[in-house]
């Protein structure tokens, strides 16, 4: 194949993949140039993850060929792909958190000396050299648990480089990163590009795609519908290619009318680190109240404390003038509170169960006929939520793991909507969700607020927090550093407040 000398490092020709009657990929042709960054975009369920799994040998493609440097390849699994120069940094990092940084870099392939003993000195030397190439200084002996999400991602990139990877796939790498951490990641990506390494950057964040990518490819319903140089396209064309229709704006009109204060948080502090310090604020009935701040500022901890899953040291929470100092999530749920967690796979879903179980698990009492659970009632409720959320699936009996990340998030929304909550707390609710599905989530949030529901939403995306809220509370190092009216603030003020107690 001539592509190798034409500057193409990876070439996919006619790739197809079906699951039963469902064709997920339909004759995909894609070329990745050497020393370039390609943005890969598409709605949840468009086929991005399936294409990458076929590339890495996790799935076996039904048709088509893959070429690396002009030579046809077919991997038996991710380890085979890694050893042949193709690596992937996953959105949900799969690391041994109790082991050291060095251990994580070399797990499964410890180098040994002539006596057959693990060469720890050699490992540390090679690890130090890898991080030097990435412009990072890292304590190699510390447990991975002590590192931030961004540092752990950098470790995965270092691991990919240790295999002499020619192609690195980054799957939603900035979903939990601060603005400063994103800048550091992009600096590293440009450094890798200069070293001749090619990157595939999967993301739903269009601002970032335009900032870092040389080319953009778009998948829709299993078809590659567009590949263009970044300079030759724009956001509107990209959205139209992704969703098959144009969106007039990224955010719907926020036309809810907040009422009187309904939730009051007074002098809330936590007993264990990371600490909250004397947090006080009110949220109104029918209001969309945003929480912004840098990663580690205390946003998640605030929601968890209100919800009863984090121990209070002091403070009180009142709902409709009644004391609501919950000691468990069960208590909070019974009093009309709901919470979407940031880590959906870790604590939002039952991964070995189907859509029906995951949709109805929080509301089992209402599906009983006599003393027994009624499966028809549960399936009917699940079908209703699939339709409401426009979840892409074959039906209620699909396993939750067969859905894309964004569609899994829709199932979590459906689970809580079945309980009709009064206070709905959402921690990064659109993380890993495509632009079309995000818009639907935004519309749902605004609709709920107009029905009198009170929404508290945490987001690391500044355009999002400014686009869908009435007011924004800004967290800084465990303190509430200020509350601003969304219509009267800007990104500069939010950043200034988020750094107030650093």
CSV table of C-alpha atoms in Angstrom, one decimal:
chain,number,residue,atom,x,y,z
A,1,UNK,CA,0.0,0.0,0.0
A,2,UNK,CA,1.4,3.4,-1.0
A,3,UNK,CA,0.0,5.4,2.0
A,4,UNK,CA,3.1,4.9,4.1
A,5,UNK,CA,5.2,7.1,1.8
A,6,UNK,CA,2.4,9.6,1.4
A,7,UNK,CA,2.7,10.6,5.1
A,8,UNK,CA,-0.2,8.5,6.3
A,9,UNK,CA,0.6,6.4,9.4
A,10,UNK,CA,-2.7,4.7,9.9
A,11,UNK,CA,-5.3,3.9,7.3
A,12,UNK,CA,-8.7,2.2,7.7
A,13,UNK,CA,-10.4,0.8,4.6
A,14,UNK,CA,-14.0,-0.4,4.4
A,15,UNK,CA,-14.4,-1.2,8.1
A,16,UNK,CA,-17.8,-2.5,9.0
A,17,UNK,CA,-19.2,-4.0,12.3
A,18,UNK,CA,-22.7,-5.2,13.2
A,19,UNK,CA,-24.2,-6.5,16.5
A,20,UNK,CA,-27.0,-8.8,15.4
A,21,UNK,CA,-29.2,-6.8,13.0
A,22,UNK,CA,-27.8,-3.5,14.3
A,23,UNK,CA,-25.0,-2.2,11.9
A,24,UNK,CA,-22.8,0.1,14.0
A,25,UNK,CA,-20.1,0.8,11.4
A,26,UNK,CA,-20.8,1.0,7.7
A,27,UNK,CA,-17.7,0.8,5.4
A,28,UNK,CA,-15.5,3.4,7.2
A,29,UNK,CA,-12.5,4.8,5.3
A,30,UNK,CA,-10.2,7.0,7.4
A,31,UNK,CA,-6.6,8.2,7.1
A,32,UNK,CA,-4.4,9.6,9.9
A,33,UNK,CA,-1.4,11.6,8.9
A,34,UNK,CA,2.0,11.2,10.6
A,35,UNK,CA,2.7,13.9,13.2
A,36,UNK,CA,-0.8,15.3,13.2
A,37,UNK,CA,-3.8,15.5,15.6
A,38,UNK,CA,-7.2,14.3,14.3
A,39,UNK,CA,-10.4,15.2,16.1
A,40,UNK,CA,-13.0,12.4,16.1
A,41,UNK,CA,-16.5,13.6,16.8
A,42,UNK,CA,-20.0,12.2,16.7
A,43,UNK,CA,-23.1,11.8,18.8
A,44,UNK,CA,-23.2,9.1,21.5
A,45,UNK,CA,-23.9,5.9,19.6
A,46,UNK,CA,-22.4,7.2,16.4
A,47,UNK,CA,-19.8,4.4,16.4
A,48,UNK,CA,-16.6,6.1,17.7
A,49,UNK,CA,-15.9,3.6,20.5
A,50,UNK,CA,-16.8,0.7,18.3
A,51,UNK,CA,-14.3,1.9,15.6
A,52,UNK,CA,-11.6,2.2,18.2
A,53,UNK,CA,-12.4,-1.2,19.7
A,54,UNK,CA,-12.1,-2.7,16.2
A,55,UNK,CA,-8.8,-1.0,15.7
A,56,UNK,CA,-7.4,-2.3,19.0
A,57,UNK,CA,-8.7,-5.8,18.5
A,58,UNK,CA,-11.2,-5.7,21.4
A,59,UNK,CA,-13.9,-6.3,18.8
A,60,UNK,CA,-13.2,-8.2,15.5
A,61,UNK,CA,-14.4,-6.2,12.5
A,62,UNK,CA,-16.8,-7.9,10.1
A,63,UNK,CA,-15.2,-6.3,7.0
A,64,UNK,CA,-12.4,-4.1,6.0
A,65,UNK,CA,-8.7,-3.7,6.5
A,66,UNK,CA,-6.4,-1.6,8.7
A,67,UNK,CA,-2.9,-0.5,7.6
A,68,UNK,CA,-0.1,0.8,9.8
A,69,UNK,CA,2.8,2.3,7.9
A,70,UNK,CA,1.4,0.7,4.7
A,71,UNK,CA,1.4,-2.8,6.3
A,72,UNK,CA,-1.9,-4.6,6.9
A,73,UNK,CA,-2.4,-5.3,10.7
A,74,UNK,CA,-5.0,-7.1,12.7
A,75,UNK,CA,-4.6,-7.1,16.5
A,76,UNK,CA,-5.8,-9.9,18.8
A,77,UNK,CA,-6.4,-7.4,21.6
A,78,UNK,CA,-5.2,-4.1,23.2
A,79,UNK,CA,-1.9,-5.6,24.5
A,80,UNK,CA,-1.1,-6.7,20.9
A,81,UNK,CA,-2.0,-3.2,19.7
A,82,UNK,CA,0.2,-1.6,22.3
A,83,UNK,CA,3.2,-3.7,21.5
A,84,UNK,CA,2.8,-2.8,17.8
A,85,UNK,CA,2.7,1.0,18.4
A,86,UNK,CA,-0.9,1.9,18.9
A,87,UNK,CA,-2.0,3.1,22.4
A,88,UNK,CA,-5.2,4.5,24.0
A,89,UNK,CA,-5.8,6.7,27.0
A,90,UNK,CA,-9.3,5.9,28.2
A,91,UNK,CA,-11.8,8.4,29.7
A,92,UNK,CA,-12.3,6.1,32.7
A,93,UNK,CA,-8.7,5.5,33.8
A,94,UNK,CA,-8.0,1.8,34.6
A,95,UNK,CA,-5.0,2.0,37.0
A,96,UNK,CA,-3.8,0.3,40.2
A,97,UNK,CA,-4.2,3.2,42.5
A,98,UNK,CA,-2.4,1.6,45.5
A,99,UNK,CA,0.7,0.9,43.4
A,100,UNK,CA,3.4,3.4,42.6
A,101,UNK,CA,3.7,5.5,39.4
A,102,UNK,CA,6.6,3.3,38.2
A,103,UNK,CA,4.7,0.1,38.9
A,104,UNK,CA,1.7,1.4,36.8
A,105,UNK,CA,4.0,2.2,33.9
A,106,UNK,CA,5.5,-1.3,33.7
A,107,UNK,CA,2.8,-3.6,35.0
A,108,UNK,CA,2.8,-6.9,33.1
A,109,UNK,CA,6.3,-6.3,31.6
A,110,UNK,CA,8.7,-5.7,34.5
A,111,UNK,CA,12.3,-5.6,33.1
A,112,UNK,CA,14.7,-8.0,34.8
A,113,UNK,CA,18.4,-8.1,35.1
A,114,UNK,CA,20.8,-11.0,34.2
A,115,UNK,CA,19.9,-12.7,37.5
A,116,UNK,CA,16.2,-12.7,36.7
A,117,UNK,CA,15.4,-10.1,39.4
A,118,UNK,CA,13.1,-7.1,38.6
A,119,UNK,CA,15.4,-4.2,37.6
A,120,UNK,CA,13.8,-1.4,39.7
A,121,UNK,CA,16.7,1.0,39.0
A,122,UNK,CA,16.3,0.5,35.3
A,123,UNK,CA,12.5,1.1,35.6
A,124,UNK,CA,12.9,4.3,37.5
A,125,UNK,CA,15.6,5.6,35.1
A,126,UNK,CA,13.3,4.9,32.1
A,127,UNK,CA,10.3,6.4,33.8
A,128,UNK,CA,12.2,9.5,34.7
A,129,UNK,CA,13.3,9.8,31.0
A,130,UNK,CA,9.7,9.4,29.8
A,131,UNK,CA,8.4,12.2,32.1
A,132,UNK,CA,11.3,14.4,31.1
A,133,UNK,CA,10.3,14.1,27.5
A,134,UNK,CA,6.8,15.2,28.5
A,135,UNK,CA,8.2,18.1,30.5
A,136,UNK,CA,6.9,16.8,33.8
A,137,UNK,CA,8.4,16.3,37.2
A,138,UNK,CA,6.8,13.4,39.1
A,139,UNK,CA,7.4,11.6,42.4
A,140,UNK,CA,7.8,8.1,40.9
A,141,UNK,CA,7.4,6.2,44.2
A,142,UNK,CA,4.1,7.8,45.3
A,143,UNK,CA,0.9,5.8,45.0
A,144,UNK,CA,-1.2,6.6,41.9
A,145,UNK,CA,-4.0,7.4,44.3
A,146,UNK,CA,-2.2,10.6,45.5
A,147,UNK,CA,-2.2,12.1,42.0
A,148,UNK,CA,-4.8,14.3,40.4
A,149,UNK,CA,-6.9,13.0,37.4
A,150,UNK,CA,-4.8,15.1,35.0
A,151,UNK,CA,-1.5,13.7,36.4
A,152,UNK,CA,-2.9,10.2,36.1
A,153,UNK,CA,-3.8,10.9,32.5
A,154,UNK,CA,-0.2,12.1,31.9
A,155,UNK,CA,1.0,8.8,33.3
A,156,UNK,CA,-1.1,7.0,30.8
A,157,UNK,CA,0.4,9.1,28.0
A,158,UNK,CA,3.9,8.3,29.4
A,159,UNK,CA,3.0,4.6,29.4
A,160,UNK,CA,1.9,4.8,25.8
A,161,UNK,CA,5.2,6.5,24.9
A,162,UNK,CA,7.1,3.7,26.7
A,163,UNK,CA,5.8,1.3,24.1
A,164,UNK,CA,7.2,3.7,21.4
A,165,UNK,CA,3.6,4.4,20.2
A,166,UNK,CA,3.2,5.9,16.8
A,167,UNK,CA,-0.5,6.5,17.3
A,168,UNK,CA,-2.1,7.5,20.6
A,169,UNK,CA,-5.9,7.7,21.0
A,170,UNK,CA,-7.2,10.1,23.7
A,171,UNK,CA,-10.8,9.4,24.7
A,172,UNK,CA,-12.5,12.5,26.3
A,173,UNK,CA,-9.2,13.4,28.1
A,174,UNK,CA,-10.4,16.8,29.4
A,175,UNK,CA,-13.7,15.7,30.9
A,176,UNK,CA,-12.5,16.2,34.5
A,177,UNK,CA,-9.7,18.8,34.0
A,178,UNK,CA,-9.4,22.4,34.9
A,179,UNK,CA,-8.7,25.2,32.4
A,180,UNK,CA,-5.0,25.1,33.5
A,181,UNK,CA,-4.8,21.3,33.3
A,182,UNK,CA,-6.3,21.4,29.8
A,183,UNK,CA,-3.6,23.9,28.7
A,184,UNK,CA,-0.9,21.6,30.1
A,185,UNK,CA,-2.4,18.6,28.2
A,186,UNK,CA,-2.5,20.5,24.9
A,187,UNK,CA,1.1,21.6,25.4
A,188,UNK,CA,2.0,17.9,25.8
A,189,UNK,CA,0.0,16.9,22.7
A,190,UNK,CA,1.8,19.5,20.6
A,191,UNK,CA,5.1,18.2,22.0
A,192,UNK,CA,4.2,14.6,21.0
A,193,UNK,CA,3.1,15.9,17.5
A,194,UNK,CA,6.5,17.5,17.1
A,195,UNK,CA,8.1,14.2,17.9
A,196,UNK,CA,6.2,12.6,14.9
A,197,UNK,CA,3.6,10.9,17.0
A,198,UNK,CA,0.0,11.0,15.6
A,199,UNK,CA,-3.0,11.5,17.9
A,200,UNK,CA,-6.7,10.8,17.6
A,201,UNK,CA,-8.6,13.1,19.9
A,202,UNK,CA,-12.1,12.0,20.8
A,203,UNK,CA,-14.1,14.8,22.4
A,204,UNK,CA,-17.5,16.5,22.5
A,205,UNK,CA,-16.0,19.9,23.4
A,206,UNK,CA,-15.9,21.7,20.1
A,207,UNK,CA,-13.9,24.7,21.4
A,208,UNK,CA,-11.1,22.3,22.2
A,209,UNK,CA,-11.3,20.5,18.9
A,210,UNK,CA,-10.8,23.7,17.0
A,211,UNK,CA,-8.0,24.7,19.2
A,212,UNK,CA,-5.8,21.6,19.1
A,213,UNK,CA,-6.7,19.5,16.0
A,214,UNK,CA,-5.3,19.7,12.5
A,215,UNK,CA,-8.2,17.7,11.0
A,216,UNK,CA,-11.7,16.8,12.1
A,217,UNK,CA,-13.6,13.6,11.2
A,218,UNK,CA,-17.3,13.1,12.1
A,219,UNK,CA,-19.2,9.9,12.5
A,220,UNK,CA,-23.0,9.8,12.3
A,221,UNK,CA,-25.0,6.6,12.6
A,222,UNK,CA,-22.1,4.4,11.8
A,223,UNK,CA,-21.0,6.4,8.7
A,224,UNK,CA,-18.1,8.7,8.2
A,225,UNK,CA,-19.9,11.8,7.0
A,226,UNK,CA,-17.1,14.4,7.1
A,227,UNK,CA,-13.3,14.8,7.2
A,228,UNK,CA,-12.0,18.3,6.8
A,229,UNK,CA,-9.0,20.4,7.8
A,230,UNK,CA,-9.9,22.3,10.9
A,231,UNK,CA,-9.2,25.6,9.2
A,232,UNK,CA,-11.8,24.7,6.4
A,233,UNK,CA,-14.8,24.2,8.7
A,234,UNK,CA,-16.7,25.9,11.5
A,235,UNK,CA,-18.8,25.0,14.5
A,236,UNK,CA,-22.2,25.2,12.7
A,237,UNK,CA,-21.0,22.9,9.9
A,238,UNK,CA,-19.7,20.5,12.5
A,239,UNK,CA,-22.9,20.4,14.5
A,240,UNK,CA,-24.9,19.8,11.3
A,241,UNK,CA,-22.6,16.9,10.4
A,242,UNK,CA,-23.0,15.4,13.8
A,243,UNK,CA,-26.7,15.6,14.4
A,244,UNK,CA,-28.0,15.8,10.9
A,245,UNK,CA,-29.7,19.1,11.6
A,246,UNK,CA,-28.5,22.6,12.6
A,247,UNK,CA,-28.8,24.0,16.1
A,248,UNK,CA,-29.6,27.7,16.2
A,249,UNK,CA,-27.5,28.0,19.4
A,250,UNK,CA,-25.5,25.8,21.8
A,251,UNK,CA,-28.0,26.6,24.7
A,252,UNK,CA,-31.7,26.9,24.8
A,253,UNK,CA,-33.3,30.0,26.3
A,254,UNK,CA,-33.3,29.9,30.0
A,255,UNK,CA,-36.9,31.2,30.6
A,256,UNK,CA,-37.7,29.7,34.0
A,257,UNK,CA,-38.9,32.1,36.8
A,258,UNK,CA,-37.3,31.3,40.2
A,259,UNK,CA,-39.7,31.7,43.2
A,260,UNK,CA,-39.0,32.1,46.9
A,261,UNK,CA,-36.0,30.4,48.6
A,262,UNK,CA,-36.8,26.7,49.2
A,263,UNK,CA,-33.4,25.2,50.2
A,264,UNK,CA,-31.2,26.8,52.8
A,265,UNK,CA,-27.6,25.7,53.5
A,266,UNK,CA,-26.2,27.3,56.6
A,267,UNK,CA,-22.6,27.3,57.8
A,268,UNK,CA,-21.9,23.8,56.4
A,269,UNK,CA,-18.5,22.3,57.2
A,270,UNK,CA,-17.3,18.7,56.7
A,271,UNK,CA,-15.5,16.5,59.2
A,272,UNK,CA,-13.0,14.8,56.9
A,273,UNK,CA,-10.8,16.0,54.1
A,274,UNK,CA,-11.3,17.4,51.6
A,275,UNK,CA,-12.9,20.0,53.9
A,276,UNK,CA,-15.7,22.4,53.3
A,277,UNK,CA,-15.5,25.5,55.4
A,278,UNK,CA,-18.6,27.4,56.6
A,279,UNK,CA,-20.6,27.3,53.3
A,280,UNK,CA,-23.9,29.3,53.4
A,281,UNK,CA,-26.3,29.9,50.5
A,282,UNK,CA,-30.0,29.7,49.5
A,283,UNK,CA,-31.6,28.2,46.4
A,284,UNK,CA,-35.0,29.2,45.1
A,285,UNK,CA,-37.9,27.1,44.0
A,286,UNK,CA,-37.7,26.5,40.2
A,287,UNK,CA,-34.1,27.9,40.1
A,288,UNK,CA,-31.1,26.5,38.2
A,289,UNK,CA,-28.2,27.2,40.6
A,290,UNK,CA,-24.8,26.5,39.2
A,291,UNK,CA,-21.7,25.5,41.1
A,292,UNK,CA,-18.4,26.4,39.5
A,293,UNK,CA,-14.8,26.0,40.7
A,294,UNK,CA,-11.5,24.3,39.9
A,295,UNK,CA,-11.2,20.6,40.4
A,296,UNK,CA,-10.8,20.0,44.1
A,297,UNK,CA,-12.5,23.2,45.1
A,298,UNK,CA,-15.3,21.3,47.0
A,299,UNK,CA,-18.2,21.3,44.5
A,300,UNK,CA,-18.7,17.5,44.6
A,301,UNK,CA,-18.2,17.4,48.4
A,302,UNK,CA,-20.9,20.1,48.8
A,303,UNK,CA,-23.4,18.0,46.9
A,304,UNK,CA,-22.4,14.8,48.8
A,305,UNK,CA,-22.8,16.5,52.2
A,306,UNK,CA,-26.2,17.9,51.4
A,307,UNK,CA,-27.2,14.4,50.1
A,308,UNK,CA,-26.0,12.7,53.3
A,309,UNK,CA,-23.1,10.6,52.0
A,310,UNK,CA,-20.4,12.8,53.5
A,311,UNK,CA,-20.0,13.5,57.2
A,312,UNK,CA,-20.9,17.0,58.5
A,313,UNK,CA,-18.8,18.7,61.2
A,314,UNK,CA,-21.2,21.6,61.5
A,315,UNK,CA,-24.0,23.4,59.8
A,316,UNK,CA,-27.6,22.7,58.8
A,317,UNK,CA,-29.7,22.2,55.7
A,318,UNK,CA,-33.3,23.3,55.6
A,319,UNK,CA,-35.8,22.3,52.9
A,320,UNK,CA,-39.2,24.2,53.0
A,321,UNK,CA,-38.1,25.4,56.5
A,322,UNK,CA,-37.7,21.8,57.8
A,323,UNK,CA,-34.3,20.6,59.0
A,324,UNK,CA,-32.8,18.1,56.5
A,325,UNK,CA,-29.5,17.0,58.0
A,326,UNK,CA,-29.4,13.6,56.2
A,327,UNK,CA,-27.2,10.8,57.4
A,328,UNK,CA,-27.6,8.6,54.3
A,329,UNK,CA,-28.6,8.8,50.7
A,330,UNK,CA,-31.7,6.8,51.5
A,331,UNK,CA,-33.0,9.5,53.8
A,332,UNK,CA,-32.3,12.2,51.1
A,333,UNK,CA,-34.1,10.2,48.4
A,334,UNK,CA,-37.2,9.6,50.7
A,335,UNK,CA,-37.4,13.4,51.2
A,336,UNK,CA,-37.5,14.2,47.4
A,337,UNK,CA,-33.8,14.7,46.8
A,338,UNK,CA,-31.9,13.2,43.8
A,339,UNK,CA,-28.3,13.2,42.7
A,340,UNK,CA,-26.5,12.4,39.5
A,341,UNK,CA,-22.9,11.5,40.4
A,342,UNK,CA,-19.8,12.5,38.4
A,343,UNK,CA,-18.5,9.0,38.1
A,344,UNK,CA,-21.4,7.1,36.5
A,345,UNK,CA,-19.7,3.8,36.2
A,346,UNK,CA,-18.3,3.8,39.7
A,347,UNK,CA,-21.4,4.8,41.6
A,348,UNK,CA,-24.2,5.6,39.2
A,349,UNK,CA,-24.9,2.3,37.4
A,350,UNK,CA,-25.3,-1.4,38.0
A,351,UNK,CA,-23.0,-2.5,35.2
A,352,UNK,CA,-24.0,-6.2,35.2
A,353,UNK,CA,-27.7,-5.4,34.8
A,354,UNK,CA,-30.0,-4.3,32.0
A,355,UNK,CA,-31.8,-0.9,31.3
A,356,UNK,CA,-34.9,-2.0,33.2
A,357,UNK,CA,-33.0,-2.7,36.4
A,358,UNK,CA,-31.0,0.5,36.2
A,359,UNK,CA,-34.0,2.7,35.4
A,360,UNK,CA,-36.3,1.3,38.1
A,361,UNK,CA,-33.9,0.5,41.0
A,362,UNK,CA,-34.5,3.8,42.8
A,363,UNK,CA,-38.4,3.5,42.7
A,364,UNK,CA,-39.1,-0.2,43.3
A,365,UNK,CA,-42.1,0.5,45.6
A,366,UNK,CA,-44.2,1.9,42.8
A,367,UNK,CA,-43.8,-1.2,40.5
A,368,UNK,CA,-45.3,-3.6,43.0
A,369,UNK,CA,-48.5,-5.6,42.4
A,370,UNK,CA,-49.4,-6.8,45.9
A,371,UNK,CA,-46.1,-7.8,47.5
A,372,UNK,CA,-44.3,-8.8,44.4
A,373,UNK,CA,-42.5,-6.6,41.8
A,374,UNK,CA,-44.3,-6.4,38.5
A,375,UNK,CA,-41.9,-6.9,35.6
A,376,UNK,CA,-44.5,-5.5,33.0
A,377,UNK,CA,-44.8,-2.3,35.1
A,378,UNK,CA,-41.0,-2.0,35.2
A,379,UNK,CA,-40.5,-2.6,31.5
A,380,UNK,CA,-43.3,-0.1,30.7
A,381,UNK,CA,-41.6,2.6,32.9
A,382,UNK,CA,-38.3,1.9,31.3
A,383,UNK,CA,-39.8,2.2,27.8
A,384,UNK,CA,-41.3,5.5,28.7
A,385,UNK,CA,-37.9,6.9,29.9
A,386,UNK,CA,-36.2,5.6,26.8
A,387,UNK,CA,-38.6,7.5,24.7
A,388,UNK,CA,-38.4,10.7,26.9
A,389,UNK,CA,-34.6,10.7,26.9
A,390,UNK,CA,-34.3,9.5,23.3
A,391,UNK,CA,-31.9,6.8,24.5
A,392,UNK,CA,-30.3,4.9,21.6
A,393,UNK,CA,-30.8,1.2,22.4
A,394,UNK,CA,-32.5,-1.9,21.1
A,395,UNK,CA,-34.9,-2.0,24.1
A,396,UNK,CA,-35.4,-2.2,27.9
A,397,UNK,CA,-33.7,-5.6,28.1
A,398,UNK,CA,-30.4,-4.3,26.7
A,399,UNK,CA,-27.4,-4.6,29.1
A,400,UNK,CA,-26.4,-1.1,30.3
A,401,UNK,CA,-22.8,-1.8,29.2
A,402,UNK,CA,-23.9,-2.1,25.6
A,403,UNK,CA,-24.8,1.6,25.5
A,404,UNK,CA,-22.5,4.5,24.8
A,405,UNK,CA,-21.4,6.7,27.7
A,406,UNK,CA,-23.9,9.4,26.9
A,407,UNK,CA,-26.8,7.0,26.6
A,408,UNK,CA,-25.8,5.5,29.9
A,409,UNK,CA,-26.1,9.0,31.4
A,410,UNK,CA,-29.6,9.3,29.9
A,411,UNK,CA,-30.6,6.1,31.7
A,412,UNK,CA,-29.4,7.7,35.0
A,413,UNK,CA,-31.5,10.8,34.3
A,414,UNK,CA,-34.5,8.5,33.6
A,415,UNK,CA,-33.9,6.6,36.9
A,416,UNK,CA,-34.3,9.8,38.9
A,417,UNK,CA,-37.1,11.3,36.8
A,418,UNK,CA,-39.1,8.2,37.8
A,419,UNK,CA,-39.0,9.5,41.4
A,420,UNK,CA,-40.2,13.0,40.4
A,421,UNK,CA,-37.6,14.7,42.7
A,422,UNK,CA,-38.1,18.2,44.2
A,423,UNK,CA,-34.3,18.9,44.6
A,424,UNK,CA,-32.3,17.6,41.7
A,425,UNK,CA,-28.5,17.8,42.2
A,426,UNK,CA,-26.3,17.1,39.1
A,427,UNK,CA,-22.5,16.6,39.2
A,428,UNK,CA,-21.1,17.1,35.7
A,429,UNK,CA,-24.4,15.9,34.1
A,430,UNK,CA,-23.2,16.3,30.5
A,431,UNK,CA,-19.8,14.8,30.9
A,432,UNK,CA,-19.0,12.6,27.8
A,433,UNK,CA,-22.3,13.6,26.1
A,434,UNK,CA,-22.4,14.8,22.5
A,435,UNK,CA,-23.7,18.2,21.4
A,436,UNK,CA,-27.1,17.1,20.3
A,437,UNK,CA,-27.8,15.1,23.5
A,438,UNK,CA,-26.4,18.0,25.6
A,439,UNK,CA,-29.0,20.3,24.1
A,440,UNK,CA,-31.7,17.8,25.0
A,441,UNK,CA,-30.4,17.6,28.6
A,442,UNK,CA,-30.4,21.4,28.8
A,443,UNK,CA,-34.0,21.5,27.6
A,444,UNK,CA,-34.9,18.9,30.2
A,445,UNK,CA,-33.2,20.9,33.0
A,446,UNK,CA,-35.0,24.1,32.0
A,447,UNK,CA,-38.3,22.3,31.6
A,448,UNK,CA,-38.0,20.8,35.1
A,449,UNK,CA,-37.2,24.2,36.6
A,450,UNK,CA,-40.3,25.7,34.9
A,451,UNK,CA,-42.3,22.9,36.6
A,452,UNK,CA,-41.0,24.1,40.0
A,453,UNK,CA,-38.1,21.7,40.5
A,454,UNK,CA,-35.0,23.1,42.0
A,455,UNK,CA,-31.8,22.2,40.2
A,456,UNK,CA,-28.2,22.5,41.5
A,457,UNK,CA,-25.7,21.7,38.7
A,458,UNK,CA,-21.9,21.3,38.9
A,459,UNK,CA,-20.0,21.9,35.7
A,460,UNK,CA,-16.4,22.4,34.8
A,461,UNK,CA,-17.4,23.8,31.4
A,462,UNK,CA,-17.6,27.5,31.8
A,463,UNK,CA,-19.7,28.1,28.7
A,464,UNK,CA,-22.2,25.5,30.0
A,465,UNK,CA,-22.4,27.0,33.5
A,466,UNK,CA,-23.0,30.5,32.0
A,467,UNK,CA,-25.4,29.1,29.4
A,468,UNK,CA,-28.0,27.2,31.5
A,469,UNK,CA,-28.1,28.8,35.0
A,470,UNK,CA,-29.9,31.6,36.8
A,471,UNK,CA,-27.2,32.1,39.5
A,472,UNK,CA,-23.7,30.6,40.0
A,473,UNK,CA,-22.0,29.9,43.3
A,474,UNK,CA,-18.2,29.7,43.0
A,475,UNK,CA,-16.2,27.3,45.2
A,476,UNK,CA,-12.5,28.0,46.0
A,477,UNK,CA,-10.5,25.5,48.2
A,478,UNK,CA,-13.5,24.4,50.3
A,479,UNK,CA,-15.0,27.9,50.6
A,480,UNK,CA,-17.9,29.5,48.8
A,481,UNK,CA,-16.1,32.5,47.4
A,482,UNK,CA,-19.1,34.3,45.9
A,483,UNK,CA,-22.5,34.0,44.3
A,484,UNK,CA,-23.2,35.9,41.1
A,485,UNK,CA,-26.2,36.4,38.8
A,486,UNK,CA,-25.5,34.6,35.5
A,487,UNK,CA,-26.8,37.4,33.3
A,488,UNK,CA,-24.4,39.9,35.0
A,489,UNK,CA,-21.2,37.9,35.2
A,490,UNK,CA,-18.5,36.7,32.8
A,491,UNK,CA,-15.7,34.1,32.6
A,492,UNK,CA,-13.1,36.5,34.0
A,493,UNK,CA,-15.1,37.0,37.2
A,494,UNK,CA,-15.7,33.3,37.7
A,495,UNK,CA,-12.0,32.6,37.3
A,496,UNK,CA,-11.1,35.4,39.8
A,497,UNK,CA,-13.6,34.0,42.4
A,498,UNK,CA,-12.4,30.4,41.9
A,499,UNK,CA,-8.8,31.5,42.8
A,500,UNK,CA,-9.9,33.6,45.8
A,501,UNK,CA,-8.8,31.2,48.5
A,502,UNK,CA,-6.0,29.4,46.8
